[in-house]
Short mmCIF file of C-alpha atoms and ligand atoms in Angstrom, two decimals:
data_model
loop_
_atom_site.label_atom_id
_atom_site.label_comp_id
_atom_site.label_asym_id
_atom_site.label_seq_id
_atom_site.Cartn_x
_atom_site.Cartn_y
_atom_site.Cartn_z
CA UNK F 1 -54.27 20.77 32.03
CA UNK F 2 -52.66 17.83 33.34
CA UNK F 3 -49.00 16.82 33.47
CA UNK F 4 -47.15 13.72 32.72
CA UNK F 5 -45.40 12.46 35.56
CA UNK F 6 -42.86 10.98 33.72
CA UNK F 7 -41.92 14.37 32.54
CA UNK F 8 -42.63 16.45 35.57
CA UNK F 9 -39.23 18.72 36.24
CA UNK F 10 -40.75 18.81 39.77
CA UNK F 11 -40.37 14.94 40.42
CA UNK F 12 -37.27 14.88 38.54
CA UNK F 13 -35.27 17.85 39.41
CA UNK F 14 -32.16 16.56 37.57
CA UNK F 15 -33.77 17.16 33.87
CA UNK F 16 -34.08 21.00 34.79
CA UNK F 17 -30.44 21.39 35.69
CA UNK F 18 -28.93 23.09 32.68
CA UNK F 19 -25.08 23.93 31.96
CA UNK F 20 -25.25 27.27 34.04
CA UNK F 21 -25.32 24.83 36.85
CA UNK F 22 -21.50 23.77 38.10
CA UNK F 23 -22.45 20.05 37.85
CA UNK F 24 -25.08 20.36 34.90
CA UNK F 25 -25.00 18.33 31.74
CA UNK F 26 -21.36 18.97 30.81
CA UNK F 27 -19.93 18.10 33.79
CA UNK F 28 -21.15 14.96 34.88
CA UNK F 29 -17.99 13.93 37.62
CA UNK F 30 -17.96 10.45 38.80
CA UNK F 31 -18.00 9.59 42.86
CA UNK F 32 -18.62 6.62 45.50
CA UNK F 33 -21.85 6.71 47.44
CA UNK F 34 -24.16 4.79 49.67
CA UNK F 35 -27.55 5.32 50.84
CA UNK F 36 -28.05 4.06 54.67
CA UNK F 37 -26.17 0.85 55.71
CA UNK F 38 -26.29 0.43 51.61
CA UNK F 39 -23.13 -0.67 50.42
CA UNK F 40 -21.28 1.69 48.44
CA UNK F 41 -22.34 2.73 44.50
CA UNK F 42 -20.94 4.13 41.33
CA UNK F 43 -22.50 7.88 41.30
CA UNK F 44 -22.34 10.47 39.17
CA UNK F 45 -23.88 13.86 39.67
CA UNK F 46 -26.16 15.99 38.28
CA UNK F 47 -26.86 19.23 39.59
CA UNK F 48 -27.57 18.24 43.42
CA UNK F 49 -28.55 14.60 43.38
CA UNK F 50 -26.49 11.37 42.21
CA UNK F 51 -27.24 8.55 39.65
CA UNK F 52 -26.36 4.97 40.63
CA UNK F 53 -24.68 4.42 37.01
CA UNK F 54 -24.47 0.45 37.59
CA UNK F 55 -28.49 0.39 38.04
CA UNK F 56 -29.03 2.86 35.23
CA UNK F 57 -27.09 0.56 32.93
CA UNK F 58 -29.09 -2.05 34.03
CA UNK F 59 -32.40 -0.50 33.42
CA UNK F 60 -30.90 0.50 29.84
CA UNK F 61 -29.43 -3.75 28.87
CA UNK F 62 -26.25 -1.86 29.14
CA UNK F 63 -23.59 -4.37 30.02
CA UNK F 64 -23.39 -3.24 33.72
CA UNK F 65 -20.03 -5.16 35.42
CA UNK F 66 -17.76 -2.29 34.57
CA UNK F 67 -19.50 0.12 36.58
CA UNK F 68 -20.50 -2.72 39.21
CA UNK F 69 -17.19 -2.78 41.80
CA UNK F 70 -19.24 0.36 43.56
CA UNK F 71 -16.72 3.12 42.69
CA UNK F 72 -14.71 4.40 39.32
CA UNK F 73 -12.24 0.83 39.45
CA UNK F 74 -14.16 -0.86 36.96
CA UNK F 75 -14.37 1.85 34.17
CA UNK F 76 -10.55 3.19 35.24
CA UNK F 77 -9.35 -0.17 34.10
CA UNK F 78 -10.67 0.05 30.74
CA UNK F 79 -10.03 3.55 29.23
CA UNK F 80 -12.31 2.27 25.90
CA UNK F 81 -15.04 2.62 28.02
CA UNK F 82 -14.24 6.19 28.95
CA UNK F 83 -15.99 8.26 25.85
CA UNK F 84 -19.06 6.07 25.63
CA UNK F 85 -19.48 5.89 29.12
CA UNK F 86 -19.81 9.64 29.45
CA UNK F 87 -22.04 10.19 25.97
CA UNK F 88 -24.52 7.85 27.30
CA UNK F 89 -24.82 9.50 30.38
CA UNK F 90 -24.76 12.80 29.31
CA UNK F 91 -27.85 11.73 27.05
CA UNK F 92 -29.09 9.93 29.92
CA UNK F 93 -29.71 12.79 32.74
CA UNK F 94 -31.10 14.93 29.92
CA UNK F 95 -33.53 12.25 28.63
CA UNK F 96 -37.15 12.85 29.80
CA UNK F 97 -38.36 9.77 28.35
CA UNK F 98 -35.82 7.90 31.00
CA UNK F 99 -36.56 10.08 34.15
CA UNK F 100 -39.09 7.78 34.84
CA UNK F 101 -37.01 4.48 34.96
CA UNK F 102 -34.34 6.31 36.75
CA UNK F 103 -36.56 7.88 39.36
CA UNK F 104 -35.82 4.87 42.09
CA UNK F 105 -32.18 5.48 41.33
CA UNK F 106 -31.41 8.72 42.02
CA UNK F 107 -30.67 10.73 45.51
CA UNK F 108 -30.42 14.19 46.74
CA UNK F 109 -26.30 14.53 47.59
CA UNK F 110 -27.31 15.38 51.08
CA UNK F 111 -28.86 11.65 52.00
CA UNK F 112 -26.01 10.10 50.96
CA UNK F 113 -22.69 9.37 52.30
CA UNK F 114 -19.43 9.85 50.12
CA UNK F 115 -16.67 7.45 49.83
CA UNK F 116 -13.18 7.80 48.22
CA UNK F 117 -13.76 7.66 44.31
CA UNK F 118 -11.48 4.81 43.69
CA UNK F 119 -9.27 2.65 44.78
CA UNK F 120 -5.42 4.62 45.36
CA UNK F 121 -3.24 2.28 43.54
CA UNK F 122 0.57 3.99 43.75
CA UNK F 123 0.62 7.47 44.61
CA UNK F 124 2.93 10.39 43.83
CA UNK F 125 3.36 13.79 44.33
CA UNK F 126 5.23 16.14 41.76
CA UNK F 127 6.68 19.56 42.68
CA UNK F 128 5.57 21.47 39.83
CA UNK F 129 5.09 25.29 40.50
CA UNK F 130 8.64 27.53 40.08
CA UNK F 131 6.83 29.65 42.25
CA UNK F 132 6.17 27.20 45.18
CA UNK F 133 9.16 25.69 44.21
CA UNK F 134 11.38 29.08 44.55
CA UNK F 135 9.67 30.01 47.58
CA UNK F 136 10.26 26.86 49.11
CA UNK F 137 13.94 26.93 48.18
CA UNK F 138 14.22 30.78 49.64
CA UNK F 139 12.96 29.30 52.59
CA UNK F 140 14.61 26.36 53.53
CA UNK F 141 17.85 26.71 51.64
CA UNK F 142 18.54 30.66 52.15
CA UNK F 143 22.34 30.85 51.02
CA UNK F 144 21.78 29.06 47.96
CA UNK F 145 20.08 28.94 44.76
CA UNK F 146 15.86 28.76 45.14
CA UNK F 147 15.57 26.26 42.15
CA UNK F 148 17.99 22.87 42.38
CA UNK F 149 19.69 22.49 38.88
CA UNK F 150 17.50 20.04 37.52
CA UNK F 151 14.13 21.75 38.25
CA UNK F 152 13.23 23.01 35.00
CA UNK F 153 14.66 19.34 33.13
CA UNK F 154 12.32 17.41 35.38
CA UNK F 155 9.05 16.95 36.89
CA UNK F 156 10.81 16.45 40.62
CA UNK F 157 8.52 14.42 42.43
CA UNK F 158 8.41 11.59 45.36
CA UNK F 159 6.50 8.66 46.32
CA UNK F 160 4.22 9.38 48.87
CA UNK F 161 1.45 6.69 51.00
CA UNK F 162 -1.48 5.33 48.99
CA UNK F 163 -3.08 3.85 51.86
CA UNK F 164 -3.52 6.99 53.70
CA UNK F 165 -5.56 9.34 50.85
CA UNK F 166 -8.63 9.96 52.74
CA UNK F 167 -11.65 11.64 51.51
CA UNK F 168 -12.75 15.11 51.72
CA UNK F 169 -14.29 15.35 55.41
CA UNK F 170 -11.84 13.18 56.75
CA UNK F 171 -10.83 14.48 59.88
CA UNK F 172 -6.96 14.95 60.51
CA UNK F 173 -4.77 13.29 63.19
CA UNK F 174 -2.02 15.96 64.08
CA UNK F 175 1.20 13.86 63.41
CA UNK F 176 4.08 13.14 65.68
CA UNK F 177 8.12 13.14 65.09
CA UNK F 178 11.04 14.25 65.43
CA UNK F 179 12.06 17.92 64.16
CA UNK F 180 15.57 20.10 65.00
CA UNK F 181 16.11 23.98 63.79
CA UNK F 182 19.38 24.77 63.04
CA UNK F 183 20.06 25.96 66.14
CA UNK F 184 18.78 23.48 68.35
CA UNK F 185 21.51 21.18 69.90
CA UNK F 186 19.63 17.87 69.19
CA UNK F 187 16.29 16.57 68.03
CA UNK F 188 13.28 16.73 70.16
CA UNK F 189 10.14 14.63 69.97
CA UNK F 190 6.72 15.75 69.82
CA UNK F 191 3.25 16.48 68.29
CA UNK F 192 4.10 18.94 65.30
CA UNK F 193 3.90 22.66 65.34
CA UNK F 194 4.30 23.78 61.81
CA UNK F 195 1.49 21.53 60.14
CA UNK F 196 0.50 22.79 56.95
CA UNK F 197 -1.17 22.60 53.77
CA UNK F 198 -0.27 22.31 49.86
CA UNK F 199 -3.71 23.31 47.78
CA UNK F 200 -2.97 20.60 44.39
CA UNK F 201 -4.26 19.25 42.07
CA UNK F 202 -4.78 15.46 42.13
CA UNK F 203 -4.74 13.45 38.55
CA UNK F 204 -6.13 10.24 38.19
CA UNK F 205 -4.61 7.11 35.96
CA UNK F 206 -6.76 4.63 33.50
CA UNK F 207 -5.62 1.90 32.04
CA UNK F 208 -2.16 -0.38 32.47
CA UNK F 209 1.55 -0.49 30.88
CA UNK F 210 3.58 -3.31 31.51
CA UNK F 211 7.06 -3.66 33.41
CA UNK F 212 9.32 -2.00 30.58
CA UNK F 213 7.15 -0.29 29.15
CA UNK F 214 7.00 3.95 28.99
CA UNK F 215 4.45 6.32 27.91
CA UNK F 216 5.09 9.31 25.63
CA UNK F 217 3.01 12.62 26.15
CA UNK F 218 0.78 11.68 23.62
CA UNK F 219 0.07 8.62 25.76
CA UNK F 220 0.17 9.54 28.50
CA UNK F 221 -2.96 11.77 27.51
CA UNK F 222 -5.16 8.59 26.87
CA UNK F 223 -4.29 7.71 30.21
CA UNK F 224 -5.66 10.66 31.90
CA UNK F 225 -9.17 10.08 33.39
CA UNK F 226 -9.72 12.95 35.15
CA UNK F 227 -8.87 15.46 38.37
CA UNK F 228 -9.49 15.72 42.13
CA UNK F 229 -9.17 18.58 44.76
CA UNK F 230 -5.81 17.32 46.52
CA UNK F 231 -4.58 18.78 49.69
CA UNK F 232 -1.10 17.25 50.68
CA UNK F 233 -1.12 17.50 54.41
CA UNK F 234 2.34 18.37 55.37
CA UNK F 235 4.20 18.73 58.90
CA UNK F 236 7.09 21.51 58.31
CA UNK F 237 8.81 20.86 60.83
CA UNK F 238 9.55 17.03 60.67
CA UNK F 239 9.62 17.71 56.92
CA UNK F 240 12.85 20.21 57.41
CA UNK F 241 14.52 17.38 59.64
CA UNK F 242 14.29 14.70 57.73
CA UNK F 243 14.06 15.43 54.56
CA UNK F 244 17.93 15.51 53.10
CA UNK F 245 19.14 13.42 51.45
CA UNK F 246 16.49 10.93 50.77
CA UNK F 247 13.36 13.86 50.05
CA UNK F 248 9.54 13.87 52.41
CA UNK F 249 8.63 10.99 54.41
CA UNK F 250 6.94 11.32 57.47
CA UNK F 251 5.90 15.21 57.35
CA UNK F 252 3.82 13.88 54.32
CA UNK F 253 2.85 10.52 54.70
CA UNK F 254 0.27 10.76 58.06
CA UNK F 255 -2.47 11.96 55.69
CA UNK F 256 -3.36 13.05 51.91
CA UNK F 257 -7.01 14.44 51.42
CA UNK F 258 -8.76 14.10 48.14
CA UNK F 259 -12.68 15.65 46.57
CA UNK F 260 -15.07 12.92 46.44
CA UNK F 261 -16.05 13.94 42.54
CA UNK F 262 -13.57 12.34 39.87
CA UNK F 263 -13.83 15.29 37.26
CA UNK F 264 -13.19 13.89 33.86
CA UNK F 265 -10.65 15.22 31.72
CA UNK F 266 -13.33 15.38 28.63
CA UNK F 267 -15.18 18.12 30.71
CA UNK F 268 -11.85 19.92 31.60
CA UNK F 269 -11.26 20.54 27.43
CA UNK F 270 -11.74 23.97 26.82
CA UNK F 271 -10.20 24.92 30.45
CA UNK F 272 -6.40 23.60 28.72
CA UNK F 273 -4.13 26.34 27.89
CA UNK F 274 -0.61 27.41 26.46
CA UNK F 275 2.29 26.50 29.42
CA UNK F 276 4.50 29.05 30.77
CA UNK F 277 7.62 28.94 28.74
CA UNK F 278 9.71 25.92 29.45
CA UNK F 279 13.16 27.35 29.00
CA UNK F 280 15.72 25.44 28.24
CA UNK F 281 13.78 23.36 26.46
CA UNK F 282 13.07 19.96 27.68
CA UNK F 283 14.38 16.94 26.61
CA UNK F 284 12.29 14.81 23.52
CA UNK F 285 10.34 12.19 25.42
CA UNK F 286 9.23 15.75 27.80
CA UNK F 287 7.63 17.28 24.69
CA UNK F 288 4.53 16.92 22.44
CA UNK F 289 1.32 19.26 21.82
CA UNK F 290 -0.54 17.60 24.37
CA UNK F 291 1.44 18.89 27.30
CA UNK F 292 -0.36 22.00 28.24
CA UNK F 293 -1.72 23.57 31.25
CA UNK F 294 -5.06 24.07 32.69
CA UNK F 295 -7.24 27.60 33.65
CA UNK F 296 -8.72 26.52 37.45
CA UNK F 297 -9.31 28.83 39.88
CA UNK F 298 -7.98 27.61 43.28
CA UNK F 299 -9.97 28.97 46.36
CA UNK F 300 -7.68 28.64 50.05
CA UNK F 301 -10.01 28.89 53.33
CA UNK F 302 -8.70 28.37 56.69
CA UNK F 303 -11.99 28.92 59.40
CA UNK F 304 -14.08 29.99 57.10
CA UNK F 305 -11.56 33.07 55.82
CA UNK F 306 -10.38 32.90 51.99
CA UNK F 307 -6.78 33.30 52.88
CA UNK F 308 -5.55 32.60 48.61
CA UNK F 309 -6.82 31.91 45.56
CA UNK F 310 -3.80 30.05 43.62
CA UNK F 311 -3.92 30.33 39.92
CA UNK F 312 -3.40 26.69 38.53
CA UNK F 313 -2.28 27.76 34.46
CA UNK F 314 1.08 29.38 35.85
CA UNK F 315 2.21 25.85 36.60
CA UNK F 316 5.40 24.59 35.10
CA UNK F 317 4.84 21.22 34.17
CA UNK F 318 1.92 19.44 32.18
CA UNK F 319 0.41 16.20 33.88
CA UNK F 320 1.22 14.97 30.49
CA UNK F 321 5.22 15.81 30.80
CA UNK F 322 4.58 14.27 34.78
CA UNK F 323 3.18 10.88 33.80
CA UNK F 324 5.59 10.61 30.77
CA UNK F 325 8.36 11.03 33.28
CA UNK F 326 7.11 8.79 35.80
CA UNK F 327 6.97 5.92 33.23
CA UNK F 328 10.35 6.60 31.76
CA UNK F 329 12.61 4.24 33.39
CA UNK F 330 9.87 1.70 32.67
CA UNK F 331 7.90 1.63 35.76
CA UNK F 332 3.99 0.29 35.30
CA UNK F 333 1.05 2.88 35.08
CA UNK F 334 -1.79 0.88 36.52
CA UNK F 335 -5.42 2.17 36.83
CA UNK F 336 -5.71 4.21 40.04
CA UNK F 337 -2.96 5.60 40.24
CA UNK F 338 -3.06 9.21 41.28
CA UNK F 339 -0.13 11.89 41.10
CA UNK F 340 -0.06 15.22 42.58
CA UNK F 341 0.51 18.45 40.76
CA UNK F 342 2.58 19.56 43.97
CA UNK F 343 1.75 22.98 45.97
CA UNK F 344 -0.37 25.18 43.62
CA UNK F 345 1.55 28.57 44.16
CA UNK F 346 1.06 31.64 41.67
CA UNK F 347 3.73 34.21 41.77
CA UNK F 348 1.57 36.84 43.83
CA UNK F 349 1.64 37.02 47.63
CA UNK F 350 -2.22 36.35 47.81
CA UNK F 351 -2.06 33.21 45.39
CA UNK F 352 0.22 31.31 47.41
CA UNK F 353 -0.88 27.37 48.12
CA UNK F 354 0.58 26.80 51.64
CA UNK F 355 0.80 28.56 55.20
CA UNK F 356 4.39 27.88 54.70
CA UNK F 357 4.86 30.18 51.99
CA UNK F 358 1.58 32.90 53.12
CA UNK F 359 3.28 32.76 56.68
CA UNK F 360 6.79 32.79 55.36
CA UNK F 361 7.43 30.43 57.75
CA UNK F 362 5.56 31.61 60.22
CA UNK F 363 7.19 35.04 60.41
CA UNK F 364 4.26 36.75 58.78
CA UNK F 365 1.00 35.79 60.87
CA UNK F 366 -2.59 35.91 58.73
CA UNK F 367 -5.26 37.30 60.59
CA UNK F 368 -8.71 35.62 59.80
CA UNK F 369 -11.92 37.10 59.44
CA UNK F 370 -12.69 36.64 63.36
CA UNK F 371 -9.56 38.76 64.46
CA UNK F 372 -7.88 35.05 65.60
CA UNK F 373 -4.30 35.34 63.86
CA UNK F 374 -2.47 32.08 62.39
CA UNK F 375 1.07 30.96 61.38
CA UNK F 376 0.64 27.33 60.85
CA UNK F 377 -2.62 24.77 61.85
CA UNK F 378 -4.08 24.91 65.33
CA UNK F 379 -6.36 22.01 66.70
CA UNK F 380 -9.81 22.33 65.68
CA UNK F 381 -8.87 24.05 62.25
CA UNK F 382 -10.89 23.09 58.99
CA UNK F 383 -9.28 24.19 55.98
CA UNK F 384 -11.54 23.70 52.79
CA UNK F 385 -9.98 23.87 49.06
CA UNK F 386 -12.14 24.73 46.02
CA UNK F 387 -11.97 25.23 42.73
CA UNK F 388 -13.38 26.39 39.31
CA UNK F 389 -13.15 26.14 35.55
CA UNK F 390 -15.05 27.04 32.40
CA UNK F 391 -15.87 23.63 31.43
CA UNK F 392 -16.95 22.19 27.82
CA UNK F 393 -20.20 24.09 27.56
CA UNK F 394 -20.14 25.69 31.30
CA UNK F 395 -18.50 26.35 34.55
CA UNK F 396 -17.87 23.53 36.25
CA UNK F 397 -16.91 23.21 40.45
CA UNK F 398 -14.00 20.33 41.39
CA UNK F 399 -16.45 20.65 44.73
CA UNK F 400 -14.54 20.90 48.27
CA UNK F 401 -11.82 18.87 49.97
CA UNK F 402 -11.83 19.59 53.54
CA UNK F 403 -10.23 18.65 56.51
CA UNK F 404 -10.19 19.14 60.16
CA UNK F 405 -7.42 18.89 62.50
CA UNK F 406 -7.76 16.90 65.84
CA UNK F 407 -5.18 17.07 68.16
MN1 MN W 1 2.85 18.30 47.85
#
């Protein structure tokens, strides 16, 4: 018996992966790859290897230029492209008929190089676990109350650097600055010695409002695309200096690592759940039945050691209530855009989203799997963030976001 090569699962593995596989058929996230000196391509994966969507559409008279500016820019800035986008490809990588055709334009992930997903437009990070939030407050602010008074009315959040969200595998510069404890006399100067971690989750905008213009939940759901692995890079001790009035600057700003796989919101469906209770209520343009949370499991390791797995559906605040807010007063949404969730933080000891709060400030060392014990980041330190859903159909992986530390 003879087999049809256009329908052999051996030449194209991708038709055998099935929706037990964390980037099967449901999945389908988006990235930025190239192949060799190539320049860089529109991906999107299937089980281990990567379509170049661009050439698929080509091969398929599909009107190609939205998926041609060789990451997710083109098809962020038209959100009406989102649903057919993904139907045809979720057809597409199932479709035996096509493996064929799409033979030349496939790759195994490991002979390819990833790229940040899209273009970082503004970026923001939100503040949006009580329990980060509390510990935080018990931390720096001791003799007062954990929570400011207008945590649970608002998303709190600040406006951190675009230009330096790097991709996962990144390696990290150690940053520089000033810091002074309480009881130092003056500020000193120096490399920094509490450098840290927040585990988040990163959301990604579609679409544009004008100047003016704000977005209600139920808007600000169609403007969703889809999540990243986030890891918001953050030096404690320049952070506690500086940071009153005026909120994080440089303890944030020297680096912001994001996953290379944009997972749409479409496969994220069945992972949305009921928030925590938001009590006292929040004000009108905070609520609508979109706002809910999302079931991901959050995986911390630091050398190779899981030191927390943060449980993202006790999170306060909906990405729906965040974006909402952050368009109030009328400022623009434009595609790209990405906001943090801030610190993923659950309100157990082991699902805590930063060395700040697993350390408690680095009075409570964490001894790793090699005996080495840590505080904060030491040169040479890779910290990789993972997590996991049940998808639309199957579990689905946000893959890693890693980062070294070079001194
Ligand atoms: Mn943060």
């Amino acid at each position: 018996m003879t087999t049809d090569p256009s329908t052999d699962r051996s030449t194209y593995p991708w038709l055998s992966v099935g929706t037990d596989h964390p980037f099967g058929p449901h999945h389908l996230p988006y990235g930025s790859f190239s192949v060799g000196a190539g320049k860089p391509l529109l991906g999107v994966r299937i089980g281990d290897q990567v379509l170049d969507v661009r050439a698929a559409a080509k091969a398929a008279n599909r009107d190609a230029r939205p998926y041609a500016t060789g990451n997710l820019d083109g098809l962020l800035a038209d959100p009406t492209l989102w649903g057919p986008t993904r139907t045809w490809l979720t057809q597409l990588v199932q479709d035996e008929a096509a493996a064929r055709v799409l033979a030349d334009h496939v790759h195994d992930i490991d002979a390819v190089t990833l790229h940040l997903p899209f273009a970082v437009a503004d970026y923001v990070d939100f503040y949006a676990s009580e329990h980060h939030a509390t510990n935080v407050g018990r931390i720096f602010r001791p003799d007062g109350e954990p929570l400011t008074p207008n945590w649970k009315h608002l998303p709190i959040g600040y406006h951190g650097r675009s230009s330096t969200v790097v991709v996962t595998g990144t390696d990290v510069h150690r940053p520089r600055g000033q810091r002074k404890a309480p009881s130092d006399a003056g500020p000193s100067f120096g490399p920094s010695i509490k450098l840290d971690i927040e585990a988040e989750l990163g959301f990604v905008v579609g679409g544009r409002t004008e100047l003016g213009q704000s977005l209600s939940v139920a808007e600000a759901a169609e403007h969703l695309f889809g999540v990243v692995l986030l890891n918001d890079w953050s030096a404690r001790d320049l952070q506690a200096w500086e940071y009153v009035p005026l909120g994080p600057f440089l303890g944030k700003s020297f680096a912001t690592t994001i996953s290379a796989w944009v997972t749409p919101m479409a496969a994220l469906a069945d992972a949305r759940v009921e928030l925590p209770t938001q009590d006292p209520e929040p004000l009108p343009y905070l609520q609508g039945e979109q706002a809910q949370g999302i079931d991901l499991a959050y995986e911390v390791e630091w050398n190779g050691t899981v030191v927390s797995r943060p449980p993202y559906r006790t999170m306060y605040w909906a990405p729906e209530q965040m974006l909402a807010h952050m368009t109030v007063n009328g400022a623009k949404a434009s595609p790209g855009d990405l906001f943090g969730s801030g610190t993923v933080s659950g309100p157990d000891k082991d699902g805590r989203g930063s060395f700040l709060e697993l350390s408690w400030n680095g009075t409570e060392p964490l001894t790793l799997d090699d005996g080495s014990t840590r505080t904060f980041l030491e040169d040479g330190d890779t910290v990789v963030l993972r997590a996991t859903a049940e998808g639309v159909g199957g579990p689905i992986s946000l893959g890693e976001c890693s980062g070294r530390i070079r001194g």
